[in-house]
mmCIF file with all atom_site columns, C-alpha atoms in Angstrom:
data_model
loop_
_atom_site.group_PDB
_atom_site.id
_atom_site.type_symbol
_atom_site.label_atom_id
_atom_site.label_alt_id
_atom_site.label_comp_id
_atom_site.label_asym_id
_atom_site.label_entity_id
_atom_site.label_seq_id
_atom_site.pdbx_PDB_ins_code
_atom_site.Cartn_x
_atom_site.Cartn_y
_atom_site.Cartn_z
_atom_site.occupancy
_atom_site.B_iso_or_equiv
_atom_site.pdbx_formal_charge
_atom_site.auth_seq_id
_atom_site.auth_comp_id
_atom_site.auth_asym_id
_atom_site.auth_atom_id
_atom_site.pdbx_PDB_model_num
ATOM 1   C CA . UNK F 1 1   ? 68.627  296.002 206.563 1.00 60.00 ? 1   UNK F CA 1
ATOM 2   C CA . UNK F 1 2   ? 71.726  293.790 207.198 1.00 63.00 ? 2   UNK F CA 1
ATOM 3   C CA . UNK F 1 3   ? 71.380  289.955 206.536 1.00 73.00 ? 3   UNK F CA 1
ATOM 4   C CA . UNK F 1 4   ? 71.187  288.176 209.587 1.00 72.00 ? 4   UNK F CA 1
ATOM 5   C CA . UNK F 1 5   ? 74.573  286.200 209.080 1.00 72.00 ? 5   UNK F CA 1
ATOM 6   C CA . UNK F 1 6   ? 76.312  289.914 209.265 1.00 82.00 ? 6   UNK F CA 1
ATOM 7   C CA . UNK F 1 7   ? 74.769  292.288 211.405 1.00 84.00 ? 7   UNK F CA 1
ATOM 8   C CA . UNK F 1 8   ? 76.215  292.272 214.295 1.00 90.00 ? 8   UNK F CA 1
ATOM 9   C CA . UNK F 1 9   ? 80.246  292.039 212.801 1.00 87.00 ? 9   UNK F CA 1
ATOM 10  C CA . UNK F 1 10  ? 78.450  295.203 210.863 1.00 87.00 ? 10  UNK F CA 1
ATOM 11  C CA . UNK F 1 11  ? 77.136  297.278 214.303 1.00 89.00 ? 11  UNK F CA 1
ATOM 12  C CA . UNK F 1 12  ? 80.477  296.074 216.114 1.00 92.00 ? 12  UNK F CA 1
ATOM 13  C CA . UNK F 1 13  ? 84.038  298.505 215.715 1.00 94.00 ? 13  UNK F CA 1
ATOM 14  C CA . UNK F 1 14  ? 86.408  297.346 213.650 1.00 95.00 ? 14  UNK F CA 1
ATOM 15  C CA . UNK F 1 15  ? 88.743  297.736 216.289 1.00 97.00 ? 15  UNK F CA 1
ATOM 16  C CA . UNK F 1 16  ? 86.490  294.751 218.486 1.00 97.00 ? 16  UNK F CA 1
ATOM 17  C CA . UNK F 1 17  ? 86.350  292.286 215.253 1.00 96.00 ? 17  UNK F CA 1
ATOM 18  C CA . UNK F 1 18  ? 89.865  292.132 214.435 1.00 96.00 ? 18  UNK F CA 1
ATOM 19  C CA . UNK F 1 19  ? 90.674  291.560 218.560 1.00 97.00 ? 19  UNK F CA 1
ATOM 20  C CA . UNK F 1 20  ? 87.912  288.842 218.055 1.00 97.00 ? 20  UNK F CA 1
ATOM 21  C CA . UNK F 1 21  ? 89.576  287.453 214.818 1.00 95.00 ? 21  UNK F CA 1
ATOM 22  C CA . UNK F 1 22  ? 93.049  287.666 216.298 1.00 96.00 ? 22  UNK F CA 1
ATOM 23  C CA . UNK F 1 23  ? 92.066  285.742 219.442 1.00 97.00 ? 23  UNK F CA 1
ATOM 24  C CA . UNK F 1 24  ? 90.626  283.317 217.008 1.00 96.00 ? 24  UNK F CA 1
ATOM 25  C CA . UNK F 1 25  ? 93.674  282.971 214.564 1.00 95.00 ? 25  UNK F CA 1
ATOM 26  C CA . UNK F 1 26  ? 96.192  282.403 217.088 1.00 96.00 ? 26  UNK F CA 1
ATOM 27  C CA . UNK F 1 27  ? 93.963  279.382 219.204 1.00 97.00 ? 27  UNK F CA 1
ATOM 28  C CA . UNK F 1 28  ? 94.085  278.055 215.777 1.00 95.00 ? 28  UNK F CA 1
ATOM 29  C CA . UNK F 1 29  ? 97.735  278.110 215.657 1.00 94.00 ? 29  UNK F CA 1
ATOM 30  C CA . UNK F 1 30  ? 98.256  276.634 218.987 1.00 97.00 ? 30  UNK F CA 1
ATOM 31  C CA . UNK F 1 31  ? 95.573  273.678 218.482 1.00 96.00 ? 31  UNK F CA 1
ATOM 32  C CA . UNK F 1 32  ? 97.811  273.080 215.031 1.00 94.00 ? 32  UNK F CA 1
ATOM 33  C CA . UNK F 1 33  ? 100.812 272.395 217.131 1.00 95.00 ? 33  UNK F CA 1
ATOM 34  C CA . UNK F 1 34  ? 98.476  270.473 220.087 1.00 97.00 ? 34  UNK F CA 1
ATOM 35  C CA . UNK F 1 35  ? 95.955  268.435 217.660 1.00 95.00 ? 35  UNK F CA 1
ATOM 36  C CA . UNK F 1 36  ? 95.021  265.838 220.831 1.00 97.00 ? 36  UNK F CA 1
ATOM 37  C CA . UNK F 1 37  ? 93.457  268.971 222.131 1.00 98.00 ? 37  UNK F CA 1
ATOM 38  C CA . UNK F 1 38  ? 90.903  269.789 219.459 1.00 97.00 ? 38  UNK F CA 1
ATOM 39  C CA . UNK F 1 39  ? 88.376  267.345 220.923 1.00 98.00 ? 39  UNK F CA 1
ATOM 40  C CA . UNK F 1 40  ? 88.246  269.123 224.008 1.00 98.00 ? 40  UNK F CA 1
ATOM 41  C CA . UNK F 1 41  ? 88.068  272.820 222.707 1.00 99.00 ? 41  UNK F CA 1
ATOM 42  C CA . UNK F 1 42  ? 85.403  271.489 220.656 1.00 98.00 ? 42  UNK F CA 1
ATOM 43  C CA . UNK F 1 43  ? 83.223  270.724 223.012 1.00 98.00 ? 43  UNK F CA 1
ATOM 44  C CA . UNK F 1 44  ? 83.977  274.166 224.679 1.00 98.00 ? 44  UNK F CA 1
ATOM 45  C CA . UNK F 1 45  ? 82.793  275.214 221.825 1.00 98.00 ? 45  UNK F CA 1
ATOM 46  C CA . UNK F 1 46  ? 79.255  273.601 221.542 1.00 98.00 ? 46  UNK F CA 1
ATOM 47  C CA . UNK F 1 47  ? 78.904  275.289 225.855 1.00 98.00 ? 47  UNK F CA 1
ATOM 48  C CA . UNK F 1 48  ? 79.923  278.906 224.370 1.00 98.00 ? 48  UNK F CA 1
ATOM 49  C CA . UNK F 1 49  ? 77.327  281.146 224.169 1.00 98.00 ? 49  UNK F CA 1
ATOM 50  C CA . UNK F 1 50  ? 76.378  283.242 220.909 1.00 97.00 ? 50  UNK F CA 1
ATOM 51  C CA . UNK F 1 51  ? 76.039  286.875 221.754 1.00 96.00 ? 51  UNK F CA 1
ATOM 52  C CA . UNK F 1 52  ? 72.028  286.287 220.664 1.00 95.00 ? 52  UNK F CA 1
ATOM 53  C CA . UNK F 1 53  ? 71.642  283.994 223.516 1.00 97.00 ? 53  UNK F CA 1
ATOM 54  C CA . UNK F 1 54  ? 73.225  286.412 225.608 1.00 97.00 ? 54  UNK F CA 1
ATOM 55  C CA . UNK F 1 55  ? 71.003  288.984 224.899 1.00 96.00 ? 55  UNK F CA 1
ATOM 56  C CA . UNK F 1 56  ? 68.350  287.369 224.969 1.00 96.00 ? 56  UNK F CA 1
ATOM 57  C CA . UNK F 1 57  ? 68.768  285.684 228.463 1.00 97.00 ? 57  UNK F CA 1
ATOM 58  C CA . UNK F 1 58  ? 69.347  289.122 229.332 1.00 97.00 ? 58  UNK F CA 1
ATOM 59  C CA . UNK F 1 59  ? 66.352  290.882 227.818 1.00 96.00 ? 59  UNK F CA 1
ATOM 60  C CA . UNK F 1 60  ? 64.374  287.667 229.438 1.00 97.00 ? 60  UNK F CA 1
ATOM 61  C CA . UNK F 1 61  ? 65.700  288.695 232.698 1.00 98.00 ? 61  UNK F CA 1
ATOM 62  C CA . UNK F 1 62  ? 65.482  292.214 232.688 1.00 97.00 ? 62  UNK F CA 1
ATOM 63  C CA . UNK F 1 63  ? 61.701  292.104 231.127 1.00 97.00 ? 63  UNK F CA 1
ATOM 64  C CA . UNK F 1 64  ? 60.624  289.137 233.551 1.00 98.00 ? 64  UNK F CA 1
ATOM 65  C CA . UNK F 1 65  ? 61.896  291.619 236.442 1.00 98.00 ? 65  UNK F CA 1
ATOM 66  C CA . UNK F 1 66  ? 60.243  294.833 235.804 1.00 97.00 ? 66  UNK F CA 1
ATOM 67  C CA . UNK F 1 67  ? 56.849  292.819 235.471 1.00 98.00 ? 67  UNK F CA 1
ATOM 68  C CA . UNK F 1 68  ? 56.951  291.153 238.684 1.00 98.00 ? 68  UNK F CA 1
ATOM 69  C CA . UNK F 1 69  ? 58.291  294.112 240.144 1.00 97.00 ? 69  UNK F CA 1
ATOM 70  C CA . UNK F 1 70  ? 55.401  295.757 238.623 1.00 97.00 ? 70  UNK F CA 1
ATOM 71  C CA . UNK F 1 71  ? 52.505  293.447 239.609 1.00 97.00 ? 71  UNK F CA 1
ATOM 72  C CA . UNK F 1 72  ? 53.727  293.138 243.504 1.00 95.00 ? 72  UNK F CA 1
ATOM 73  C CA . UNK F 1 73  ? 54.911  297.407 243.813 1.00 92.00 ? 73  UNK F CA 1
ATOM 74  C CA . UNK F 1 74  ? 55.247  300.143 241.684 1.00 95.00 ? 74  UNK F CA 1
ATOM 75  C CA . UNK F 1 75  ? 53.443  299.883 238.124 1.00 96.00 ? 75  UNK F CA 1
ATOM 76  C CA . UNK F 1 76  ? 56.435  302.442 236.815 1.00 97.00 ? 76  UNK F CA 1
ATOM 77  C CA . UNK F 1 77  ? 58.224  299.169 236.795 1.00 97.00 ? 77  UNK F CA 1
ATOM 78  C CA . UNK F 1 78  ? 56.071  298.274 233.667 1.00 97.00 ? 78  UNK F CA 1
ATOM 79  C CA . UNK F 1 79  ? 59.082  300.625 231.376 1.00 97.00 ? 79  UNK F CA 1
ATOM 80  C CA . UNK F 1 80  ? 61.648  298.323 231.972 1.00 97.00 ? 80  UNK F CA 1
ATOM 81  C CA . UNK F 1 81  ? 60.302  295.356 230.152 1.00 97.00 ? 81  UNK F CA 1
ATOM 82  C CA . UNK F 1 82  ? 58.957  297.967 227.244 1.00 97.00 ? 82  UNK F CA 1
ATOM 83  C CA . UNK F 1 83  ? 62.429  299.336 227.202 1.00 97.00 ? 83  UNK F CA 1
ATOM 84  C CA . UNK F 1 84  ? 64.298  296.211 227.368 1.00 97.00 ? 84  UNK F CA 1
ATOM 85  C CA . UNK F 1 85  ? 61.652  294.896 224.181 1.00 96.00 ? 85  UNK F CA 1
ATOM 86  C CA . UNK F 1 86  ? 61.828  297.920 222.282 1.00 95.00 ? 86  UNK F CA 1
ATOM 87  C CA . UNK F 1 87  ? 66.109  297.476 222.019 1.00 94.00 ? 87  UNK F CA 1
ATOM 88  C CA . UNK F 1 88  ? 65.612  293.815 221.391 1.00 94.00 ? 88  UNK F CA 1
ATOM 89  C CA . UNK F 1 89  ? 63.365  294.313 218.558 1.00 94.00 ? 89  UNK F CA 1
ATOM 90  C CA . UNK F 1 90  ? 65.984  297.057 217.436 1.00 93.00 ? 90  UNK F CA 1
ATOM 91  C CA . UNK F 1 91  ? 68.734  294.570 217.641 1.00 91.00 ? 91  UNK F CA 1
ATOM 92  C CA . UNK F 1 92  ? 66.520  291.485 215.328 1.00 90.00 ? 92  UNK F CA 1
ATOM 93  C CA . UNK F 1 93  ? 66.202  294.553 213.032 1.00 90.00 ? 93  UNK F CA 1
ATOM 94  C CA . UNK F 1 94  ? 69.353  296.596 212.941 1.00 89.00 ? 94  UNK F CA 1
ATOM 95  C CA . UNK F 1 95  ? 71.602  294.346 215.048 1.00 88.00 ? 95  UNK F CA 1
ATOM 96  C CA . UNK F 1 96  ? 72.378  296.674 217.182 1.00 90.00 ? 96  UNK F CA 1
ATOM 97  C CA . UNK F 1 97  ? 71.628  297.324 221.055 1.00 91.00 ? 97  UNK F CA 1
ATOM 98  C CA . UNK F 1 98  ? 72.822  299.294 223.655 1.00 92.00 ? 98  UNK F CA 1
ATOM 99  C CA . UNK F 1 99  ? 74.659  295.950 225.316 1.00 94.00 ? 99  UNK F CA 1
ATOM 100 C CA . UNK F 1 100 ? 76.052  294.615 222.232 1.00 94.00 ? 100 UNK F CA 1
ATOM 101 C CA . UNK F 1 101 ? 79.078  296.968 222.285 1.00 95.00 ? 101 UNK F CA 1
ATOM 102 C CA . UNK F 1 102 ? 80.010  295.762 225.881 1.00 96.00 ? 102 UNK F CA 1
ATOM 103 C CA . UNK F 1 103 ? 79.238  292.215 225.545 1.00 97.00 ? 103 UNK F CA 1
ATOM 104 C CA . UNK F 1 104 ? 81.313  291.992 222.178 1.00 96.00 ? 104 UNK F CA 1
ATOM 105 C CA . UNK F 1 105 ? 84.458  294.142 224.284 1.00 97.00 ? 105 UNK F CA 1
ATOM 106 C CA . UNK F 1 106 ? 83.803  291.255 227.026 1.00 97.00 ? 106 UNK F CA 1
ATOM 107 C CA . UNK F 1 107 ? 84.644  288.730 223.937 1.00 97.00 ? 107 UNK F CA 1
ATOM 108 C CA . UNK F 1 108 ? 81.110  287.430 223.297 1.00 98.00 ? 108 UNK F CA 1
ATOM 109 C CA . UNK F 1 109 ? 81.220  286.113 219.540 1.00 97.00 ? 109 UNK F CA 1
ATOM 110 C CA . UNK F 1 110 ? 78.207  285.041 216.876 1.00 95.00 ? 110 UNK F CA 1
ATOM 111 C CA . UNK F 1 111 ? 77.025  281.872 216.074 1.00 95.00 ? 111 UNK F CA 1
ATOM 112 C CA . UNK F 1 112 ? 78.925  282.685 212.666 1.00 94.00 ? 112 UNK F CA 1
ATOM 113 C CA . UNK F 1 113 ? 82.298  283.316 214.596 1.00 95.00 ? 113 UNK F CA 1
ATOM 114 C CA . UNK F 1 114 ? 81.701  279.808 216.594 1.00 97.00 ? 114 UNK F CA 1
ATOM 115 C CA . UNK F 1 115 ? 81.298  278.498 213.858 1.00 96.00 ? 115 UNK F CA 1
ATOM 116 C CA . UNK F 1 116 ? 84.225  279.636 211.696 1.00 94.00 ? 116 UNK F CA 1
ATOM 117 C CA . UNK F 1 117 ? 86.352  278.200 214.400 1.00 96.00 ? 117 UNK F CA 1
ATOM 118 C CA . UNK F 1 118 ? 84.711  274.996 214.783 1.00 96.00 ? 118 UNK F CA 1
ATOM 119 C CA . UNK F 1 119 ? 85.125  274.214 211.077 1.00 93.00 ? 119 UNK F CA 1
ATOM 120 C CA . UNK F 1 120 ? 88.753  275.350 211.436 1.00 92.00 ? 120 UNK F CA 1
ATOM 121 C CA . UNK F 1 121 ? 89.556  273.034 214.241 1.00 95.00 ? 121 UNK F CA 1
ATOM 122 C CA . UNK F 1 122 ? 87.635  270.032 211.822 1.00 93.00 ? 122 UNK F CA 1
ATOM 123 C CA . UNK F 1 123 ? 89.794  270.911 209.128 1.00 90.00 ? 123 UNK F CA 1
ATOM 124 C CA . UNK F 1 124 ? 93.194  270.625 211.251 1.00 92.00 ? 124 UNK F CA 1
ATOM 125 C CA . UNK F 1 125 ? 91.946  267.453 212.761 1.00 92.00 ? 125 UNK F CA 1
ATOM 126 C CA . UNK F 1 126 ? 91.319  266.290 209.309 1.00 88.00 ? 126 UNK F CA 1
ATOM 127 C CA . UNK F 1 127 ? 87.691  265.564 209.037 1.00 86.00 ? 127 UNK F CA 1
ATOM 128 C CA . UNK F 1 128 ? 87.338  266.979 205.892 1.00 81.00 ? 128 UNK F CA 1
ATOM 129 C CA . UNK F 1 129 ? 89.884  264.741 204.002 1.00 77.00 ? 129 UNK F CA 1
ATOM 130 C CA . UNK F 1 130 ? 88.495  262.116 201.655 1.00 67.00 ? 130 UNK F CA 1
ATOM 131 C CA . UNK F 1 131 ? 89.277  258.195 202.694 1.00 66.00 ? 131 UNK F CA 1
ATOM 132 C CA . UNK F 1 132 ? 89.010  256.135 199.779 1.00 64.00 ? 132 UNK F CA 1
ATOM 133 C CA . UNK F 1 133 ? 87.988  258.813 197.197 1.00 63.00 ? 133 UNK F CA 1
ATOM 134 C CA . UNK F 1 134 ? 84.300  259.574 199.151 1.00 69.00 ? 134 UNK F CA 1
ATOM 135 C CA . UNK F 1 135 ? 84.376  263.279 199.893 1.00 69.00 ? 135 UNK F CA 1
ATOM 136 C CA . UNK F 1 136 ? 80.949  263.921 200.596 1.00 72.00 ? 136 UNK F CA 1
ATOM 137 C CA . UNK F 1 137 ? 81.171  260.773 203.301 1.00 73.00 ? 137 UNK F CA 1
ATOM 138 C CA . UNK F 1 138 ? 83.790  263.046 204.694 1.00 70.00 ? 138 UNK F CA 1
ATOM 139 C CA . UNK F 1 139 ? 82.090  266.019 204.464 1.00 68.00 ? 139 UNK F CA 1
ATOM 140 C CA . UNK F 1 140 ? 79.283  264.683 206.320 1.00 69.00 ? 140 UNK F CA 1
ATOM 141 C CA . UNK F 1 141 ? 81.076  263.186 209.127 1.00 70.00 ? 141 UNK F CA 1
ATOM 142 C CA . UNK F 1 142 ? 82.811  266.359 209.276 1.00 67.00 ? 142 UNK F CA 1
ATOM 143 C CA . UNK F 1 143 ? 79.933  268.470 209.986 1.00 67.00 ? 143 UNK F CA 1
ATOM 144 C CA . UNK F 1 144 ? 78.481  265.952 212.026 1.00 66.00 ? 144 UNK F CA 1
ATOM 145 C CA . UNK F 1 145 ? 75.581  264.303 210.328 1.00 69.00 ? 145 UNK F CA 1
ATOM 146 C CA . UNK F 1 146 ? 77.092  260.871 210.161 1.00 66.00 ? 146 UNK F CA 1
#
């Protein structure tokens, strides 16, 4: 079973991650030459939404629909929400799902993959350098819990 920090990078096409790296590599470049920007993109950051969240709001949707459907029409309604369970319960095992190819082609990235960048952008701003010899104090206030 894949860990859950890697299985969707693992169920996604080489091709897709290294787009999704690339994109991320060269933002970093530009916010290295524009540091007053950082602030902002980071708080783009903390709006973006994690492919999970996108599934799931999807699979919440989709599931919510075919049971109302169900209860006020057709009961054959009732095998969209087992469908749309069944590949979500595929994707907490696996990490795969029959969306997750198109939503990671559309440029939706993991937590992880937020993450990665938001650390980046902390480290070209800075936040992780040591004032006055404390480097965990930095540390901390880098990663936001001071």
């Amino acid at each position: 079973m894949a860990t859950t920090a890697n299985r969707v990078d693992a169920q996604t096409s080489d091709e897709i991650n290294r787009r999704l790296r690339l994109q991320m590599e060269e933002r970093l470049a530009y916010y290295e030459t524009h540091p007053d920007q950082i602030e902002a993109r980071l708080t783009e950051l903390d709006r973006e939404w994690d492919i999970e969240r996108t599934l799931e709001a999807n699979a919440s949707t989709l599931a919510f629909t075919g049971t109302m459907l169900a209860a006020t029409g057709d009961r054959r309604w009732l095998a969209l929400p087992a469908i749309v369970t069944g590949f979500l319960f595929q994707h907490a095992i696996q990490g795969w799902c029959p969306p997750l190819p198109i939503l990671r082609r559309l440029g939706f990235r993991t937590a992880e993959e937020i993450n990665q960048e938001r650390y980046a952008l902390k480290a070209l701003r800075g936040d992780f350098e040591a004032q006055s010899g404390n480097k965990l104090d930095a540390v901390l206030r880098a990663v936001g819990i001071r």
